[in-house]
């Protein structure tokens, strides 16, 4: 019977196992095993190969490492892949995937960010997509952001769901795409490698294993999907670094400048501009320097009050653990 890389991957332990054990477990000769491990590595999987043995890098999100860590239903239908274009596309093509199914890849060649941006996807981070459906409402972006913050245990949220490090660099982001009733929640978290000069890696702030982080995210996501709307809005406000700040917002049609004041009941961002109050359903927020806030008089003469936390917010991430 032909034994290929896909048969051997599930047999690999976390960390190194000695060669004798691996040969007995796989039934392969040493050259055959070496060849398959090299193929798996070339396909993007985090294979350790040392003098004393081989295995998967600790904390790799392979099924045999992830499954014992799962606490809920999400992630039990799971596809763990090496290099793909985008996990969003792979999940979309998985026709009979159940709600909570997860596709994770070690690398993406065409990772997508919000607003058509590229999501750089080098090895060492987490790139995955979760299938949702009727269990999602308009607050999904905020709910998912809260799950991301809770799992990461570091940083603050920029509207709607960018996770920023305590110094304001980006640690992770979420992309929501839909097709009919199927919703594809794509999550990128920089765990080991900051892909761009202005991004950060979670490892800079705390010890973290990717499989545990994924399991924590999936469990907290399930919980946040169940939370009452008002509790979601209150929790998001507690974890955010947007409200009270001077912002520039790029929507698909225009660029607005103002002060972020509050959230609408469906999670929209309410900003005060020179022209008056605006409610933003979707857009890209740029936070202006914190020091600008005390000078941010934008539209105050026209606005109804100063809004929550105006000019009083803590520095980004000051609530971080
Ligand atoms: C953002 O712009 O902040 C959202 C980034 C979302 C990136 C993730 S990585 C996994 C999934 N697949 C993609 O192509 N994008 C999302």
GROMACS .gro file of C-alpha atoms and ligand atoms in nm:
model
  337
    1UNK     CA    1   0.000   0.000   0.000
    2UNK     CA    2   0.130   0.347  -0.090
    3UNK     CA    3   0.204   0.559   0.214
    4UNK     CA    4   0.223   0.932   0.145
    5UNK     CA    5   0.282   1.252   0.340
    6UNK     CA    6  -0.087   1.284   0.434
    7UNK     CA    7  -0.073   0.942   0.606
    8UNK     CA    8   0.239   1.026   0.801
    9UNK     CA    9   0.147   1.378   0.920
   10UNK     CA   10  -0.112   1.254   1.175
   11UNK     CA   11   0.140   1.010   1.320
   12UNK     CA   12   0.394   1.276   1.409
   13UNK     CA   13   0.414   1.377   1.773
   14UNK     CA   14   0.452   1.725   1.914
   15UNK     CA   15   0.826   1.779   1.958
   16UNK     CA   16   1.093   1.522   1.878
   17UNK     CA   17   1.041   1.146   1.888
   18UNK     CA   18   1.343   0.923   1.834
   19UNK     CA   19   1.391   0.766   1.492
   20UNK     CA   20   1.337   0.408   1.616
   21UNK     CA   21   0.995   0.497   1.755
   22UNK     CA   22   0.897   0.680   1.438
   23UNK     CA   23   1.008   0.396   1.211
   24UNK     CA   24   0.810   0.146   1.417
   25UNK     CA   25   0.502   0.372   1.420
   26UNK     CA   26   0.504   0.444   1.045
   27UNK     CA   27   0.630   0.107   0.919
   28UNK     CA   28   0.866   0.291   0.684
   29UNK     CA   29   1.237   0.254   0.622
   30UNK     CA   30   1.453   0.544   0.736
   31UNK     CA   31   1.513   0.675   0.378
   32UNK     CA   32   1.137   0.657   0.306
   33UNK     CA   33   1.055   0.844   0.625
   34UNK     CA   34   1.320   1.108   0.556
   35UNK     CA   35   1.181   1.160   0.208
   36UNK     CA   36   0.824   1.202   0.334
   37UNK     CA   37   0.927   1.439   0.612
   38UNK     CA   38   1.116   1.651   0.358
   39UNK     CA   39   0.806   1.658   0.137
   40UNK     CA   40   0.588   1.766   0.429
   41UNK     CA   41   0.835   2.040   0.513
   42UNK     CA   42   0.834   2.155   0.149
   43UNK     CA   43   0.452   2.166   0.166
   44UNK     CA   44   0.480   2.416   0.452
   45UNK     CA   45   0.432   2.194   0.758
   46UNK     CA   46   0.653   2.275   1.061
   47UNK     CA   47   0.855   1.954   1.065
   48UNK     CA   48   1.150   1.917   1.302
   49UNK     CA   49   1.427   1.688   1.176
   50UNK     CA   50   1.726   1.645   1.404
   51UNK     CA   51   2.002   1.394   1.465
   52UNK     CA   52   1.806   1.239   1.750
   53UNK     CA   53   1.463   1.227   1.590
   54UNK     CA   54   1.177   1.412   1.421
   55UNK     CA   55   0.832   1.551   1.492
   56UNK     CA   56   0.616   1.861   1.473
   57UNK     CA   57   0.728   2.196   1.613
   58UNK     CA   58   0.573   2.240   1.961
   59UNK     CA   59   0.229   2.397   1.952
   60UNK     CA   60   0.173   2.326   1.582
   61UNK     CA   61  -0.197   2.332   1.502
   62UNK     CA   62  -0.200   1.978   1.359
   63UNK     CA   63  -0.521   1.787   1.444
   64UNK     CA   64  -0.348   1.550   1.686
   65UNK     CA   65  -0.222   1.850   1.886
   66UNK     CA   66  -0.532   2.070   1.850
   67UNK     CA   67  -0.811   1.822   1.922
   68UNK     CA   68  -0.723   1.750   2.287
   69UNK     CA   69  -0.729   2.126   2.349
   70UNK     CA   70  -1.077   2.193   2.203
   71UNK     CA   71  -1.348   2.266   2.458
   72UNK     CA   72  -1.649   2.331   2.234
   73UNK     CA   73  -1.787   2.224   1.897
   74UNK     CA   74  -1.597   2.466   1.673
   75UNK     CA   75  -1.287   2.314   1.516
   76UNK     CA   76  -1.401   1.952   1.541
   77UNK     CA   77  -1.446   1.953   1.163
   78UNK     CA   78  -1.094   2.062   1.072
   79UNK     CA   79  -0.869   2.080   0.767
   80UNK     CA   80  -0.503   2.144   0.841
   81UNK     CA   81  -0.312   2.244   0.528
   82UNK     CA   82   0.036   2.354   0.426
   83UNK     CA   83   0.032   2.624   0.158
   84UNK     CA   84  -0.297   2.749   0.012
   85UNK     CA   85  -0.408   3.061  -0.175
   86UNK     CA   86  -0.643   3.174   0.102
   87UNK     CA   87  -0.814   2.970   0.375
   88UNK     CA   88  -1.129   3.167   0.288
   89UNK     CA   89  -1.131   3.008  -0.059
   90UNK     CA   90  -1.062   2.657   0.073
   91UNK     CA   91  -1.347   2.685   0.325
   92UNK     CA   92  -1.581   2.821   0.059
   93UNK     CA   93  -1.502   2.518  -0.160
   94UNK     CA   94  -1.571   2.273   0.128
   95UNK     CA   95  -1.935   2.223   0.036
   96UNK     CA   96  -2.060   2.004   0.319
   97UNK     CA   97  -1.863   2.178   0.594
   98UNK     CA   98  -2.070   2.206   0.913
   99UNK     CA   99  -2.107   2.526   1.114
  100UNK     CA  100  -1.789   2.570   1.316
  101UNK     CA  101  -1.571   2.393   1.058
  102UNK     CA  102  -1.220   2.536   1.044
  103UNK     CA  103  -0.962   2.549   0.765
  104UNK     CA  104  -0.611   2.643   0.874
  105UNK     CA  105  -0.303   2.684   0.657
  106UNK     CA  106   0.061   2.727   0.752
  107UNK     CA  107   0.104   2.978   0.469
  108UNK     CA  108  -0.115   3.165   0.220
  109UNK     CA  109  -0.001   3.283  -0.120
  110UNK     CA  110  -0.300   3.514  -0.167
  111UNK     CA  111  -0.412   3.597   0.185
  112UNK     CA  112  -0.680   3.867   0.186
  113UNK     CA  113  -0.723   4.149   0.432
  114UNK     CA  114  -1.018   4.384   0.469
  115UNK     CA  115  -1.092   4.634   0.193
  116UNK     CA  116  -0.910   4.431  -0.071
  117UNK     CA  117  -0.573   4.452   0.101
  118UNK     CA  118  -0.315   4.174   0.090
  119UNK     CA  119  -0.265   3.980   0.414
  120UNK     CA  120   0.100   3.883   0.425
  121UNK     CA  121   0.118   3.523   0.543
  122UNK     CA  122   0.470   3.403   0.626
  123UNK     CA  123   0.519   3.078   0.823
  124UNK     CA  124   0.491   3.092   1.203
  125UNK     CA  125   0.158   3.273   1.240
  126UNK     CA  126  -0.205   3.162   1.246
  127UNK     CA  127  -0.421   3.184   0.933
  128UNK     CA  128  -0.761   3.022   0.954
  129UNK     CA  129  -1.125   3.050   0.852
  130UNK     CA  130  -1.432   2.944   1.050
  131UNK     CA  131  -1.768   2.865   0.893
  132UNK     CA  132  -2.062   3.043   1.051
  133UNK     CA  133  -2.423   3.079   0.945
  134UNK     CA  134  -2.744   3.160   1.126
  135UNK     CA  135  -2.549   3.181   1.451
  136UNK     CA  136  -2.409   3.519   1.338
  137UNK     CA  137  -2.577   3.859   1.358
  138UNK     CA  138  -2.480   4.216   1.268
  139UNK     CA  139  -2.253   4.232   1.570
  140UNK     CA  140  -2.039   3.945   1.438
  141UNK     CA  141  -1.736   4.167   1.366
  142UNK     CA  142  -1.736   4.293   1.725
  143UNK     CA  143  -1.806   3.948   1.872
  144UNK     CA  144  -1.516   3.802   1.674
  145UNK     CA  145  -1.290   4.089   1.778
  146UNK     CA  146  -1.372   4.022   2.142
  147UNK     CA  147  -1.289   3.654   2.098
  148UNK     CA  148  -0.959   3.753   1.938
  149UNK     CA  149  -0.869   3.988   2.223
  150UNK     CA  150  -0.969   3.735   2.486
  151UNK     CA  151  -0.769   3.454   2.328
  152UNK     CA  152  -0.464   3.676   2.270
  153UNK     CA  153  -0.477   3.818   2.626
  154UNK     CA  154  -0.285   4.120   2.500
  155UNK     CA  155  -0.371   4.449   2.332
  156UNK     CA  156  -0.683   4.644   2.243
  157UNK     CA  157  -0.939   4.657   1.966
  158UNK     CA  158  -0.952   4.913   1.690
  159UNK     CA  159  -1.293   4.934   1.526
  160UNK     CA  160  -1.426   4.701   1.416
  161UNK     CA  161  -1.188   4.420   1.509
  162UNK     CA  162  -0.820   4.488   1.454
  163UNK     CA  163  -0.616   4.365   1.747
  164UNK     CA  164  -0.347   4.620   1.830
  165UNK     CA  165  -0.046   4.561   2.050
  166UNK     CA  166   0.005   4.787   2.352
  167UNK     CA  167   0.226   5.011   2.136
  168UNK     CA  168  -0.035   5.033   1.858
  169UNK     CA  169   0.122   4.790   1.610
  170UNK     CA  170  -0.117   4.541   1.452
  171UNK     CA  171  -0.128   4.190   1.599
  172UNK     CA  172  -0.422   4.044   1.415
  173UNK     CA  173  -0.726   4.106   1.204
  174UNK     CA  174  -1.055   3.956   1.095
  175UNK     CA  175  -1.221   3.935   0.757
  176UNK     CA  176  -1.591   3.855   0.726
  177UNK     CA  177  -1.714   3.731   0.387
  178UNK     CA  178  -2.052   3.582   0.301
  179UNK     CA  179  -2.212   3.371   0.033
  180UNK     CA  180  -2.585   3.323   0.079
  181UNK     CA  181  -2.631   3.208   0.436
  182UNK     CA  182  -2.272   3.086   0.473
  183UNK     CA  183  -2.038   3.324   0.652
  184UNK     CA  184  -1.662   3.281   0.632
  185UNK     CA  185  -1.482   3.434   0.928
  186UNK     CA  186  -1.115   3.467   0.839
  187UNK     CA  187  -0.867   3.529   1.118
  188UNK     CA  188  -0.500   3.621   1.091
  189UNK     CA  189  -0.288   3.644   1.408
  190UNK     CA  190   0.080   3.731   1.404
  191UNK     CA  191   0.214   3.482   1.655
  192UNK     CA  192   0.585   3.450   1.572
  193UNK     CA  193   0.650   3.682   1.282
  194UNK     CA  194   0.547   4.045   1.231
  195UNK     CA  195   0.495   4.043   0.854
  196UNK     CA  196   0.525   4.419   0.803
  197UNK     CA  197   0.726   4.699   0.968
  198UNK     CA  198   0.415   4.831   1.144
  199UNK     CA  199   0.294   4.496   1.270
  200UNK     CA  200   0.379   4.311   1.590
  201UNK     CA  201   0.396   3.945   1.694
  202UNK     CA  202   0.216   3.809   2.000
  203UNK     CA  203   0.535   3.627   2.103
  204UNK     CA  204   0.688   3.970   2.181
  205UNK     CA  205   0.438   4.004   2.465
  206UNK     CA  206   0.382   3.657   2.603
  207UNK     CA  207   0.468   3.288   2.567
  208UNK     CA  208   0.217   3.141   2.328
  209UNK     CA  209   0.157   2.813   2.145
  210UNK     CA  210  -0.040   2.834   1.822
  211UNK     CA  211  -0.260   2.529   1.885
  212UNK     CA  212  -0.361   2.659   2.229
  213UNK     CA  213  -0.429   3.006   2.089
  214UNK     CA  214  -0.651   2.859   1.817
  215UNK     CA  215  -0.841   2.642   2.066
  216UNK     CA  216  -0.887   2.943   2.297
  217UNK     CA  217  -1.014   3.158   2.010
  218UNK     CA  218  -1.266   2.897   1.893
  219UNK     CA  219  -1.397   2.844   2.245
  220UNK     CA  220  -1.431   3.214   2.322
  221UNK     CA  221  -1.587   3.275   1.979
  222UNK     CA  222  -1.859   3.022   2.058
  223UNK     CA  223  -1.923   3.203   2.384
  224UNK     CA  224  -1.926   3.554   2.232
  225UNK     CA  225  -2.172   3.441   1.962
  226UNK     CA  226  -2.417   3.361   2.241
  227UNK     CA  227  -2.377   3.684   2.437
  228UNK     CA  228  -2.655   3.942   2.455
  229UNK     CA  229  -2.613   4.243   2.226
  230UNK     CA  230  -2.580   4.495   2.507
  231UNK     CA  231  -2.312   4.284   2.677
  232UNK     CA  232  -2.116   4.263   2.351
  233UNK     CA  233  -2.131   4.639   2.301
  234UNK     CA  234  -2.027   4.704   2.662
  235UNK     CA  235  -1.740   4.454   2.648
  236UNK     CA  236  -1.616   4.593   2.318
  237UNK     CA  237  -1.618   4.946   2.458
  238UNK     CA  238  -1.416   4.820   2.752
  239UNK     CA  239  -1.148   4.668   2.528
  240UNK     CA  240  -1.135   4.932   2.257
  241UNK     CA  241  -0.879   5.193   2.163
  242UNK     CA  242  -1.098   5.380   1.913
  243UNK     CA  243  -1.365   5.570   2.102
  244UNK     CA  244  -1.260   5.913   2.215
  245UNK     CA  245  -0.984   5.926   1.956
  246UNK     CA  246  -0.942   6.153   1.659
  247UNK     CA  247  -0.979   5.930   1.355
  248UNK     CA  248  -0.965   5.928   0.979
  249UNK     CA  249  -1.216   5.683   0.832
  250UNK     CA  250  -1.201   5.554   0.477
  251UNK     CA  251  -1.534   5.413   0.364
  252UNK     CA  252  -1.567   5.279   0.011
  253UNK     CA  253  -1.688   5.620  -0.108
  254UNK     CA  254  -1.528   5.889   0.102
  255UNK     CA  255  -1.266   5.982   0.357
  256UNK     CA  256  -1.398   6.131   0.680
  257UNK     CA  257  -1.215   6.300   0.961
  258UNK     CA  258  -1.361   6.331   1.305
  259UNK     CA  259  -1.373   6.209   1.661
  260UNK     CA  260  -1.496   5.855   1.729
  261UNK     CA  261  -1.772   5.894   1.985
  262UNK     CA  262  -1.971   5.578   2.028
  263UNK     CA  263  -2.110   5.259   1.878
  264UNK     CA  264  -2.455   5.226   1.726
  265UNK     CA  265  -2.676   4.939   1.835
  266UNK     CA  266  -2.554   4.723   1.547
  267UNK     CA  267  -2.189   4.804   1.615
  268UNK     CA  268  -2.162   5.096   1.371
  269UNK     CA  269  -1.901   5.360   1.450
  270UNK     CA  270  -2.046   5.701   1.529
  271UNK     CA  271  -1.811   5.988   1.461
  272UNK     CA  272  -1.842   6.362   1.493
  273UNK     CA  273  -1.712   6.546   1.188
  274UNK     CA  274  -1.707   6.915   1.094
  275UNK     CA  275  -2.029   6.847   0.903
  276UNK     CA  276  -2.204   6.677   1.192
  277UNK     CA  277  -2.253   6.326   1.326
  278UNK     CA  278  -2.194   6.033   1.093
  279UNK     CA  279  -2.267   5.664   1.139
  280UNK     CA  280  -2.021   5.432   0.968
  281UNK     CA  281  -2.124   5.073   0.893
  282UNK     CA  282  -1.803   4.965   0.719
  283UNK     CA  283  -1.471   5.137   0.681
  284UNK     CA  284  -1.109   5.150   0.764
  285UNK     CA  285  -1.010   5.354   1.068
  286UNK     CA  286  -0.679   5.530   1.110
  287UNK     CA  287  -0.617   5.645   1.466
  288UNK     CA  288  -0.451   5.982   1.495
  289UNK     CA  289  -0.183   6.032   1.760
  290UNK     CA  290  -0.322   6.016   2.115
  291UNK     CA  291  -0.187   6.362   2.188
  292UNK     CA  292  -0.412   6.500   1.915
  293UNK     CA  293  -0.722   6.403   2.109
  294UNK     CA  294  -0.715   6.687   2.354
  295UNK     CA  295  -0.699   6.927   2.056
  296UNK     CA  296  -0.964   6.740   1.862
  297UNK     CA  297  -1.241   7.000   1.861
  298UNK     CA  298  -1.376   6.865   1.535
  299UNK     CA  299  -1.742   6.954   1.499
  300UNK     CA  300  -1.789   7.018   1.870
  301UNK     CA  301  -1.997   7.327   1.807
  302UNK     CA  302  -2.246   7.117   1.609
  303UNK     CA  303  -2.238   6.804   1.819
  304UNK     CA  304  -2.478   6.700   2.093
  305UNK     CA  305  -2.231   6.663   2.379
  306UNK     CA  306  -1.881   6.527   2.390
  307UNK     CA  307  -1.955   6.153   2.381
  308UNK     CA  308  -1.819   5.881   2.602
  309UNK     CA  309  -1.460   5.901   2.712
  310UNK     CA  310  -1.382   6.195   2.487
  311UNK     CA  311  -1.032   6.316   2.558
  312UNK     CA  312  -1.003   6.085   2.857
  313UNK     CA  313  -0.903   5.756   2.708
  314UNK     CA  314  -0.600   5.569   2.820
  315UNK     CA  315  -0.308   5.518   2.586
  316UNK     CA  316  -0.346   5.227   2.342
  317UNK     CA  317  -0.326   4.894   2.516
  318UNK     CA  318  -0.282   5.031   2.864
  319UNK     CA  319  -0.533   4.768   2.971
  320UNK     CA  320  -0.316   4.493   2.825
  321UNK     CA  321  -0.205   4.215   3.052
  322LIG     C1  322  -0.762   4.248   0.815
  322LIG     O1  323  -0.746   4.313   0.711
  322LIG     O2  324  -0.728   4.294   0.924
  322LIG     C2  325  -0.820   4.111   0.809
  322LIG     C3  326  -0.716   4.005   0.787
  322LIG     C4  327  -0.770   3.866   0.777
  322LIG     C5  328  -0.664   3.767   0.737
  322LIG     C6  329  -0.712   3.625   0.745
  322LIG     S1  330  -0.580   3.509   0.738
  322LIG     C7  331  -0.694   3.379   0.725
  322LIG     C8  332  -0.806   3.427   0.634
  322LIG     N1  333  -0.770   3.403   0.496
  322LIG     C9  334  -0.753   3.516   0.427
  322LIG     O3  335  -0.722   3.523   0.307
  322LIG     N2  336  -0.774   3.620   0.507
  322LIG    C10  337  -0.810   3.580   0.640
   0.00000   0.00000   0.00000
